[in-house]
Amino acid sequence: MFLYMLIFMAYYSSRWLPRNQRLKLCQLVNAVFTAIVLVPQLYVMGRTESSRYCRQPLLNNLTAFIALSFIALGFSVVFTLIDPVPQSLWAFYYVFGLLSFGQGLCTAILTLTATACVSK
């Protein structure tokens, strides 16, 4: 739900600005989003120990979260730049929210059941 909230915040914060200044906000939001969300995930994925740490599919879960992060980045760009957002795009956004919730639930379950991964 973290990604869902980021898109929501990007959309409503862009509505405070005039239309001709939204591109600057979009660039700022994308830079901050990439720095906060994607860089740590890509760092963990690039480590050599990440794939051999334990038997839980935590690396597969991280891959799914990275894919959802890229989709959220696209949603934040589109929602920031388009003024009357079409209803079909809102529908896809709500479906993305359900996917984000499911992925967060899977992350919580996999993390709680990964007791064998505590010690190396």
mmCIF file with all atom_site columns, N, CA and C in Angstrom, residues 40-102:
data_model
loop_
_atom_site.group_PDB
_atom_site.id
_atom_site.type_symbol
_atom_site.label_atom_id
_atom_site.label_alt_id
_atom_site.label_comp_id
_atom_site.label_asym_id
_atom_site.label_entity_id
_atom_site.label_seq_id
_atom_site.pdbx_PDB_ins_code
_atom_site.Cartn_x
_atom_site.Cartn_y
_atom_site.Cartn_z
_atom_site.occupancy
_atom_site.B_iso_or_equiv
_atom_site.pdbx_formal_charge
_atom_site.auth_seq_id
_atom_site.auth_comp_id
_atom_site.auth_asym_id
_atom_site.auth_atom_id
_atom_site.pdbx_PDB_model_num
ATOM 1   N N  . PRO A 1 40  ? 17.406  1.465   -3.007  1.00 0.00 ? 40  PRO A N  1
ATOM 2   C CA . PRO A 1 40  ? 17.700  0.415   -2.024  1.00 0.00 ? 40  PRO A CA 1
ATOM 3   C C  . PRO A 1 40  ? 17.311  -0.991  -2.497  1.00 0.00 ? 40  PRO A C  1
ATOM 4   N N  . GLN A 1 41  ? 16.220  -1.090  -3.234  1.00 0.00 ? 41  GLN A N  1
ATOM 5   C CA . GLN A 1 41  ? 15.796  -2.404  -3.730  1.00 0.00 ? 41  GLN A CA 1
ATOM 6   C C  . GLN A 1 41  ? 16.801  -2.954  -4.735  1.00 0.00 ? 41  GLN A C  1
ATOM 7   N N  . LEU A 1 42  ? 17.243  -2.108  -5.644  1.00 0.00 ? 42  LEU A N  1
ATOM 8   C CA . LEU A 1 42  ? 18.217  -2.553  -6.637  1.00 0.00 ? 42  LEU A CA 1
ATOM 9   C C  . LEU A 1 42  ? 19.559  -2.876  -5.994  1.00 0.00 ? 42  LEU A C  1
ATOM 10  N N  . TYR A 1 43  ? 19.901  -2.176  -4.923  1.00 0.00 ? 43  TYR A N  1
ATOM 11  C CA . TYR A 1 43  ? 21.137  -2.483  -4.198  1.00 0.00 ? 43  TYR A CA 1
ATOM 12  C C  . TYR A 1 43  ? 21.072  -3.877  -3.569  1.00 0.00 ? 43  TYR A C  1
ATOM 13  N N  . VAL A 1 44  ? 19.958  -4.176  -2.904  1.00 0.00 ? 44  VAL A N  1
ATOM 14  C CA . VAL A 1 44  ? 19.798  -5.498  -2.288  1.00 0.00 ? 44  VAL A CA 1
ATOM 15  C C  . VAL A 1 44  ? 19.799  -6.586  -3.349  1.00 0.00 ? 44  VAL A C  1
ATOM 16  N N  . MET A 1 45  ? 19.165  -6.329  -4.467  1.00 0.00 ? 45  MET A N  1
ATOM 17  C CA . MET A 1 45  ? 19.103  -7.332  -5.526  1.00 0.00 ? 45  MET A CA 1
ATOM 18  C C  . MET A 1 45  ? 20.463  -7.555  -6.169  1.00 0.00 ? 45  MET A C  1
ATOM 19  N N  . GLY A 1 46  ? 21.289  -6.538  -6.216  1.00 0.00 ? 46  GLY A N  1
ATOM 20  C CA . GLY A 1 46  ? 22.596  -6.667  -6.846  1.00 0.00 ? 46  GLY A CA 1
ATOM 21  C C  . GLY A 1 46  ? 23.649  -7.331  -5.998  1.00 0.00 ? 46  GLY A C  1
ATOM 22  N N  . ARG A 1 47  ? 23.393  -7.519  -4.717  1.00 0.00 ? 47  ARG A N  1
ATOM 23  C CA . ARG A 1 47  ? 24.372  -8.165  -3.844  1.00 0.00 ? 47  ARG A CA 1
ATOM 24  C C  . ARG A 1 47  ? 24.468  -9.644  -4.166  1.00 0.00 ? 47  ARG A C  1
ATOM 25  N N  . THR A 1 48  ? 25.656  -10.191 -4.057  1.00 0.00 ? 48  THR A N  1
ATOM 26  C CA . THR A 1 48  ? 25.845  -11.605 -4.403  1.00 0.00 ? 48  THR A CA 1
ATOM 27  C C  . THR A 1 48  ? 25.253  -12.526 -3.355  1.00 0.00 ? 48  THR A C  1
ATOM 28  N N  . GLU A 1 49  ? 25.165  -12.097 -2.095  1.00 0.00 ? 49  GLU A N  1
ATOM 29  C CA . GLU A 1 49  ? 24.608  -12.960 -1.057  1.00 0.00 ? 49  GLU A CA 1
ATOM 30  C C  . GLU A 1 49  ? 23.082  -13.027 -1.087  1.00 0.00 ? 49  GLU A C  1
ATOM 31  N N  . SER A 1 50  ? 22.436  -12.124 -1.782  1.00 0.00 ? 50  SER A N  1
ATOM 32  C CA . SER A 1 50  ? 20.977  -12.036 -1.732  1.00 0.00 ? 50  SER A CA 1
ATOM 33  C C  . SER A 1 50  ? 20.298  -13.287 -2.254  1.00 0.00 ? 50  SER A C  1
ATOM 34  N N  . SER A 1 51  ? 20.818  -13.889 -3.289  1.00 0.00 ? 51  SER A N  1
ATOM 35  C CA . SER A 1 51  ? 20.149  -15.058 -3.861  1.00 0.00 ? 51  SER A CA 1
ATOM 36  C C  . SER A 1 51  ? 20.463  -16.338 -3.105  1.00 0.00 ? 51  SER A C  1
ATOM 37  N N  . ARG A 1 52  ? 21.510  -16.349 -2.273  1.00 0.00 ? 52  ARG A N  1
ATOM 38  C CA . ARG A 1 52  ? 21.892  -17.574 -1.584  1.00 0.00 ? 52  ARG A CA 1
ATOM 39  C C  . ARG A 1 52  ? 21.646  -17.514 -0.093  1.00 0.00 ? 52  ARG A C  1
ATOM 40  N N  . TYR A 1 53  ? 20.901  -16.572 0.374   1.00 0.00 ? 53  TYR A N  1
ATOM 41  C CA . TYR A 1 53  ? 20.789  -16.352 1.817   1.00 0.00 ? 53  TYR A CA 1
ATOM 42  C C  . TYR A 1 53  ? 19.915  -17.400 2.498   1.00 0.00 ? 53  TYR A C  1
ATOM 43  N N  . CYS A 1 54  ? 18.729  -17.684 2.005   1.00 0.00 ? 54  CYS A N  1
ATOM 44  C CA . CYS A 1 54  ? 17.853  -18.688 2.612   1.00 0.00 ? 54  CYS A CA 1
ATOM 45  C C  . CYS A 1 54  ? 16.917  -19.270 1.559   1.00 0.00 ? 54  CYS A C  1
ATOM 46  N N  . ARG A 1 55  ? 16.106  -20.217 2.012   1.00 0.00 ? 55  ARG A N  1
ATOM 47  C CA . ARG A 1 55  ? 15.237  -20.915 1.056   1.00 0.00 ? 55  ARG A CA 1
ATOM 48  C C  . ARG A 1 55  ? 13.907  -20.220 0.796   1.00 0.00 ? 55  ARG A C  1
ATOM 49  N N  . GLN A 1 56  ? 13.564  -19.227 1.558   1.00 0.00 ? 56  GLN A N  1
ATOM 50  C CA . GLN A 1 56  ? 12.318  -18.499 1.318   1.00 0.00 ? 56  GLN A CA 1
ATOM 51  C C  . GLN A 1 56  ? 12.425  -17.718 0.007   1.00 0.00 ? 56  GLN A C  1
ATOM 52  N N  . PRO A 1 57  ? 11.323  -17.572 -0.709  1.00 0.00 ? 57  PRO A N  1
ATOM 53  C CA . PRO A 1 57  ? 11.365  -16.825 -1.985  1.00 0.00 ? 57  PRO A CA 1
ATOM 54  C C  . PRO A 1 57  ? 11.336  -15.308 -1.796  1.00 0.00 ? 57  PRO A C  1
ATOM 55  N N  . LEU A 1 58  ? 12.190  -14.826 -0.903  1.00 0.00 ? 58  LEU A N  1
ATOM 56  C CA . LEU A 1 58  ? 12.214  -13.392 -0.648  1.00 0.00 ? 58  LEU A CA 1
ATOM 57  C C  . LEU A 1 58  ? 12.763  -12.607 -1.836  1.00 0.00 ? 58  LEU A C  1
ATOM 58  N N  . LEU A 1 59  ? 13.689  -13.201 -2.572  1.00 0.00 ? 59  LEU A N  1
ATOM 59  C CA . LEU A 1 59  ? 14.235  -12.513 -3.739  1.00 0.00 ? 59  LEU A CA 1
ATOM 60  C C  . LEU A 1 59  ? 13.184  -12.393 -4.846  1.00 0.00 ? 59  LEU A C  1
ATOM 61  N N  . ASN A 1 60  ? 12.362  -13.409 -5.006  1.00 0.00 ? 60  ASN A N  1
ATOM 62  C CA . ASN A 1 60  ? 11.260  -13.326 -5.973  1.00 0.00 ? 60  ASN A CA 1
ATOM 63  C C  . ASN A 1 60  ? 10.258  -12.246 -5.552  1.00 0.00 ? 60  ASN A C  1
ATOM 64  N N  . ASN A 1 61  ? 10.017  -12.144 -4.261  1.00 0.00 ? 61  ASN A N  1
ATOM 65  C CA . ASN A 1 61  ? 9.122   -11.112 -3.748  1.00 0.00 ? 61  ASN A CA 1
ATOM 66  C C  . ASN A 1 61  ? 9.703   -9.721  -3.998  1.00 0.00 ? 61  ASN A C  1
ATOM 67  N N  . LEU A 1 62  ? 11.005  -9.583  -3.829  1.00 0.00 ? 62  LEU A N  1
ATOM 68  C CA . LEU A 1 62  ? 11.653  -8.301  -4.104  1.00 0.00 ? 62  LEU A CA 1
ATOM 69  C C  . LEU A 1 62  ? 11.551  -7.943  -5.583  1.00 0.00 ? 62  LEU A C  1
ATOM 70  N N  . THR A 1 63  ? 11.684  -8.926  -6.435  1.00 0.00 ? 63  THR A N  1
ATOM 71  C CA . THR A 1 63  ? 11.539  -8.693  -7.873  1.00 0.00 ? 63  THR A CA 1
ATOM 72  C C  . THR A 1 63  ? 10.128  -8.198  -8.208  1.00 0.00 ? 63  THR A C  1
ATOM 73  N N  . ALA A 1 64  ? 9.130   -8.806  -7.590  1.00 0.00 ? 64  ALA A N  1
ATOM 74  C CA . ALA A 1 64  ? 7.747   -8.356  -7.814  1.00 0.00 ? 64  ALA A CA 1
ATOM 75  C C  . ALA A 1 64  ? 7.545   -6.933  -7.295  1.00 0.00 ? 64  ALA A C  1
ATOM 76  N N  . PHE A 1 65  ? 8.167   -6.611  -6.159  1.00 0.00 ? 65  PHE A N  1
ATOM 77  C CA . PHE A 1 65  ? 8.033   -5.261  -5.616  1.00 0.00 ? 65  PHE A CA 1
ATOM 78  C C  . PHE A 1 65  ? 8.718   -4.229  -6.507  1.00 0.00 ? 65  PHE A C  1
ATOM 79  N N  . ILE A 1 66  ? 9.838   -4.596  -7.112  1.00 0.00 ? 66  ILE A N  1
ATOM 80  C CA . ILE A 1 66  ? 10.515  -3.686  -8.041  1.00 0.00 ? 66  ILE A CA 1
ATOM 81  C C  . ILE A 1 66  ? 9.647   -3.447  -9.271  1.00 0.00 ? 66  ILE A C  1
ATOM 82  N N  . ALA A 1 67  ? 9.016   -4.506  -9.784  1.00 0.00 ? 67  ALA A N  1
ATOM 83  C CA . ALA A 1 67  ? 8.122   -4.348  -10.938 1.00 0.00 ? 67  ALA A CA 1
ATOM 84  C C  . ALA A 1 67  ? 6.943   -3.442  -10.584 1.00 0.00 ? 67  ALA A C  1
ATOM 85  N N  . LEU A 1 68  ? 6.359   -3.630  -9.402  1.00 0.00 ? 68  LEU A N  1
ATOM 86  C CA . LEU A 1 68  ? 5.265   -2.762  -8.979  1.00 0.00 ? 68  LEU A CA 1
ATOM 87  C C  . LEU A 1 68  ? 5.744   -1.331  -8.761  1.00 0.00 ? 68  LEU A C  1
ATOM 88  N N  . SER A 1 69  ? 6.992   -1.159  -8.347  1.00 0.00 ? 69  SER A N  1
ATOM 89  C CA . SER A 1 69  ? 7.540   0.186   -8.166  1.00 0.00 ? 69  SER A CA 1
ATOM 90  C C  . SER A 1 69  ? 7.654   0.922   -9.490  1.00 0.00 ? 69  SER A C  1
ATOM 91  N N  . PHE A 1 70  ? 8.069   0.216   -10.543 1.00 0.00 ? 70  PHE A N  1
ATOM 92  C CA . PHE A 1 70  ? 8.133   0.844   -11.868 1.00 0.00 ? 70  PHE A CA 1
ATOM 93  C C  . PHE A 1 70  ? 6.740   1.209   -12.373 1.00 0.00 ? 70  PHE A C  1
ATOM 94  N N  . ILE A 1 71  ? 5.766   0.359   -12.108 1.00 0.00 ? 71  ILE A N  1
ATOM 95  C CA . ILE A 1 71  ? 4.391   0.678   -12.499 1.00 0.00 ? 71  ILE A CA 1
ATOM 96  C C  . ILE A 1 71  ? 3.888   1.895   -11.725 1.00 0.00 ? 71  ILE A C  1
ATOM 97  N N  . ALA A 1 72  ? 4.209   1.959   -10.442 1.00 0.00 ? 72  ALA A N  1
ATOM 98  C CA . ALA A 1 72  ? 3.813   3.110   -9.628  1.00 0.00 ? 72  ALA A CA 1
ATOM 99  C C  . ALA A 1 72  ? 4.494   4.383   -10.114 1.00 0.00 ? 72  ALA A C  1
ATOM 100 N N  . LEU A 1 73  ? 5.717   4.270   -10.554 1.00 0.00 ? 73  LEU A N  1
ATOM 101 C CA . LEU A 1 73  ? 6.415   5.428   -11.111 1.00 0.00 ? 73  LEU A CA 1
ATOM 102 C C  . LEU A 1 73  ? 5.689   5.941   -12.353 1.00 0.00 ? 73  LEU A C  1
ATOM 103 N N  . GLY A 1 74  ? 5.251   5.040   -13.195 1.00 0.00 ? 74  GLY A N  1
ATOM 104 C CA . GLY A 1 74  ? 4.486   5.429   -14.376 1.00 0.00 ? 74  GLY A CA 1
ATOM 105 C C  . GLY A 1 74  ? 3.151   6.068   -14.017 1.00 0.00 ? 74  GLY A C  1
ATOM 106 N N  . PHE A 1 75  ? 2.460   5.497   -13.032 1.00 0.00 ? 75  PHE A N  1
ATOM 107 C CA . PHE A 1 75  ? 1.202   6.091   -12.585 1.00 0.00 ? 75  PHE A CA 1
ATOM 108 C C  . PHE A 1 75  ? 1.418   7.501   -12.047 1.00 0.00 ? 75  PHE A C  1
ATOM 109 N N  . SER A 1 76  ? 2.481   7.698   -11.286 1.00 0.00 ? 76  SER A N  1
ATOM 110 C CA . SER A 1 76  ? 2.705   9.032   -10.723 1.00 0.00 ? 76  SER A CA 1
ATOM 111 C C  . SER A 1 76  ? 3.002   10.053  -11.814 1.00 0.00 ? 76  SER A C  1
ATOM 112 N N  . VAL A 1 77  ? 3.709   9.640   -12.854 1.00 0.00 ? 77  VAL A N  1
ATOM 113 C CA . VAL A 1 77  ? 3.973   10.556  -13.978 1.00 0.00 ? 77  VAL A CA 1
ATOM 114 C C  . VAL A 1 77  ? 2.674   10.894  -14.703 1.00 0.00 ? 77  VAL A C  1
ATOM 115 N N  . VAL A 1 78  ? 1.894   9.889   -15.015 1.00 0.00 ? 78  VAL A N  1
ATOM 116 C CA . VAL A 1 78  ? 0.656   10.110  -15.765 1.00 0.00 ? 78  VAL A CA 1
ATOM 117 C C  . VAL A 1 78  ? -0.339  10.929  -14.951 1.00 0.00 ? 78  VAL A C  1
ATOM 118 N N  . PHE A 1 79  ? -0.487  10.610  -13.674 1.00 0.00 ? 79  PHE A N  1
ATOM 119 C CA . PHE A 1 79  ? -1.442  11.342  -12.852 1.00 0.00 ? 79  PHE A CA 1
ATOM 120 C C  . PHE A 1 79  ? -1.010  12.775  -12.614 1.00 0.00 ? 79  PHE A C  1
ATOM 121 N N  . THR A 1 80  ? 0.282   13.031  -12.616 1.00 0.00 ? 80  THR A N  1
ATOM 122 C CA . THR A 1 80  ? 0.761   14.394  -12.419 1.00 0.00 ? 80  THR A CA 1
ATOM 123 C C  . THR A 1 80  ? 0.535   15.246  -13.657 1.00 0.00 ? 80  THR A C  1
ATOM 124 N N  . LEU A 1 81  ? 0.687   14.674  -14.836 1.00 0.00 ? 81  LEU A N  1
ATOM 125 C CA . LEU A 1 81  ? 0.629   15.458  -16.065 1.00 0.00 ? 81  LEU A CA 1
ATOM 126 C C  . LEU A 1 81  ? -0.762  15.580  -16.668 1.00 0.00 ? 81  LEU A C  1
ATOM 127 N N  . ILE A 1 82  ? -1.619  14.590  -16.493 1.00 0.00 ? 82  ILE A N  1
ATOM 128 C CA . ILE A 1 82  ? -2.957  14.633  -17.087 1.00 0.00 ? 82  ILE A CA 1
ATOM 129 C C  . ILE A 1 82  ? -3.901  15.339  -16.115 1.00 0.00 ? 82  ILE A C  1
ATOM 130 N N  . ASP A 1 83  ? -4.611  16.354  -16.615 1.00 0.00 ? 83  ASP A N  1
ATOM 131 C CA . ASP A 1 83  ? -5.478  17.104  -15.713 1.00 0.00 ? 83  ASP A CA 1
ATOM 132 C C  . ASP A 1 83  ? -6.814  16.413  -15.481 1.00 0.00 ? 83  ASP A C  1
ATOM 133 N N  . PRO A 1 84  ? -7.647  16.208  -16.480 1.00 0.00 ? 84  PRO A N  1
ATOM 134 C CA . PRO A 1 84  ? -8.807  15.380  -16.161 1.00 0.00 ? 84  PRO A CA 1
ATOM 135 C C  . PRO A 1 84  ? -8.433  13.905  -16.381 1.00 0.00 ? 84  PRO A C  1
ATOM 136 N N  . VAL A 1 85  ? -8.158  13.207  -15.305 1.00 0.00 ? 85  VAL A N  1
ATOM 137 C CA . VAL A 1 85  ? -7.745  11.805  -15.392 1.00 0.00 ? 85  VAL A CA 1
ATOM 138 C C  . VAL A 1 85  ? -8.960  10.972  -15.789 1.00 0.00 ? 85  VAL A C  1
ATOM 139 N N  . PRO A 1 86  ? -8.856  10.169  -16.852 1.00 0.00 ? 86  PRO A N  1
ATOM 140 C CA . PRO A 1 86  ? -9.995  9.362   -17.299 1.00 0.00 ? 86  PRO A CA 1
ATOM 141 C C  . PRO A 1 86  ? -10.390 8.295   -16.262 1.00 0.00 ? 86  PRO A C  1
ATOM 142 N N  . GLN A 1 87  ? -11.646 7.923   -16.297 1.00 0.00 ? 87  GLN A N  1
ATOM 143 C CA . GLN A 1 87  ? -12.153 6.928   -15.346 1.00 0.00 ? 87  GLN A CA 1
ATOM 144 C C  . GLN A 1 87  ? -11.475 5.572   -15.513 1.00 0.00 ? 87  GLN A C  1
ATOM 145 N N  . SER A 1 88  ? -11.114 5.221   -16.739 1.00 0.00 ? 88  SER A N  1
ATOM 146 C CA . SER A 1 88  ? -10.454 3.931   -16.952 1.00 0.00 ? 88  SER A CA 1
ATOM 147 C C  . SER A 1 88  ? -9.084  3.898   -16.273 1.00 0.00 ? 88  SER A C  1
ATOM 148 N N  . LEU A 1 89  ? -8.393  5.021   -16.257 1.00 0.00 ? 89  LEU A N  1
ATOM 149 C CA . LEU A 1 89  ? -7.103  5.089   -15.580 1.00 0.00 ? 89  LEU A CA 1
ATOM 150 C C  . LEU A 1 89  ? -7.282  4.985   -14.065 1.00 0.00 ? 89  LEU A C  1
ATOM 151 N N  . TRP A 1 90  ? -8.348  5.592   -13.544 1.00 0.00 ? 90  TRP A N  1
ATOM 152 C CA . TRP A 1 90  ? -8.640  5.435   -12.122 1.00 0.00 ? 90  TRP A CA 1
ATOM 153 C C  . TRP A 1 90  ? -8.936  3.979   -11.791 1.00 0.00 ? 90  TRP A C  1
ATOM 154 N N  . ALA A 1 91  ? -9.631  3.287   -12.679 1.00 0.00 ? 91  ALA A N  1
ATOM 155 C CA . ALA A 1 91  ? -9.937  1.874   -12.444 1.00 0.00 ? 91  ALA A CA 1
ATOM 156 C C  . ALA A 1 91  ? -8.650  1.046   -12.393 1.00 0.00 ? 91  ALA A C  1
ATOM 157 N N  . PHE A 1 92  ? -7.722  1.305   -13.309 1.00 0.00 ? 92  PHE A N  1
ATOM 158 C CA . PHE A 1 92  ? -6.441  0.600   -13.275 1.00 0.00 ? 92  PHE A CA 1
ATOM 159 C C  . PHE A 1 92  ? -5.661  0.933   -12.005 1.00 0.00 ? 92  PHE A C  1
ATOM 160 N N  . TYR A 1 93  ? -5.791  2.168   -11.558 1.00 0.00 ? 93  TYR A N  1
ATOM 161 C CA . TYR A 1 93  ? -5.121  2.585   -10.325 1.00 0.00 ? 93  TYR A CA 1
ATOM 162 C C  . TYR A 1 93  ? -5.664  1.809   -9.124  1.00 0.00 ? 93  TYR A C  1
ATOM 163 N N  . TYR A 1 94  ? -6.968  1.603   -9.065  1.00 0.00 ? 94  TYR A N  1
ATOM 164 C CA . TYR A 1 94  ? -7.552  0.850   -7.955  1.00 0.00 ? 94  TYR A CA 1
ATOM 165 C C  . TYR A 1 94  ? -7.169  -0.626  -8.030  1.00 0.00 ? 94  TYR A C  1
ATOM 166 N N  . VAL A 1 95  ? -7.093  -1.183  -9.224  1.00 0.00 ? 95  VAL A N  1
ATOM 167 C CA . VAL A 1 95  ? -6.611  -2.559  -9.372  1.00 0.00 ? 95  VAL A CA 1
ATOM 168 C C  . VAL A 1 95  ? -5.153  -2.655  -8.924  1.00 0.00 ? 95  VAL A C  1
ATOM 169 N N  . PHE A 1 96  ? -4.363  -1.645  -9.268  1.00 0.00 ? 96  PHE A N  1
ATOM 170 C CA . PHE A 1 96  ? -2.979  -1.603  -8.807  1.00 0.00 ? 96  PHE A CA 1
ATOM 171 C C  . PHE A 1 96  ? -2.927  -1.544  -7.280  1.00 0.00 ? 96  PHE A C  1
ATOM 172 N N  . GLY A 1 97  ? -3.847  -0.818  -6.661  1.00 0.00 ? 97  GLY A N  1
ATOM 173 C CA . GLY A 1 97  ? -3.913  -0.765  -5.205  1.00 0.00 ? 97  GLY A CA 1
ATOM 174 C C  . GLY A 1 97  ? -4.167  -2.134  -4.600  1.00 0.00 ? 97  GLY A C  1
ATOM 175 N N  . LEU A 1 98  ? -5.053  -2.912  -5.227  1.00 0.00 ? 98  LEU A N  1
ATOM 176 C CA . LEU A 1 98  ? -5.299  -4.273  -4.749  1.00 0.00 ? 98  LEU A CA 1
ATOM 177 C C  . LEU A 1 98  ? -4.059  -5.146  -4.916  1.00 0.00 ? 98  LEU A C  1
ATOM 178 N N  . LEU A 1 99  ? -3.382  -5.009  -6.046  1.00 0.00 ? 99  LEU A N  1
ATOM 179 C CA . LEU A 1 99  ? -2.140  -5.770  -6.256  1.00 0.00 ? 99  LEU A CA 1
ATOM 180 C C  . LEU A 1 99  ? -1.074  -5.365  -5.248  1.00 0.00 ? 99  LEU A C  1
ATOM 181 N N  . SER A 1 100 ? -0.982  -4.085  -4.975  1.00 0.00 ? 100 SER A N  1
ATOM 182 C CA . SER A 1 100 ? -0.013  -3.585  -4.012  1.00 0.00 ? 100 SER A CA 1
ATOM 183 C C  . SER A 1 100 ? -0.330  -4.112  -2.608  1.00 0.00 ? 100 SER A C  1
ATOM 184 N N  . PHE A 1 101 ? -1.594  -4.154  -2.264  1.00 0.00 ? 101 PHE A N  1
ATOM 185 C CA . PHE A 1 101 ? -1.991  -4.704  -0.973  1.00 0.00 ? 101 PHE A CA 1
ATOM 186 C C  . PHE A 1 101 ? -1.641  -6.185  -0.886  1.00 0.00 ? 101 PHE A C  1
ATOM 187 N N  . GLY A 1 102 ? -1.935  -6.935  -1.931  1.00 0.00 ? 102 GLY A N  1
ATOM 188 C CA . GLY A 1 102 ? -1.613  -8.366  -1.958  1.00 0.00 ? 102 GLY A CA 1
ATOM 189 C C  . GLY A 1 102 ? -0.121  -8.611  -1.861  1.00 0.00 ? 102 GLY A C  1
#
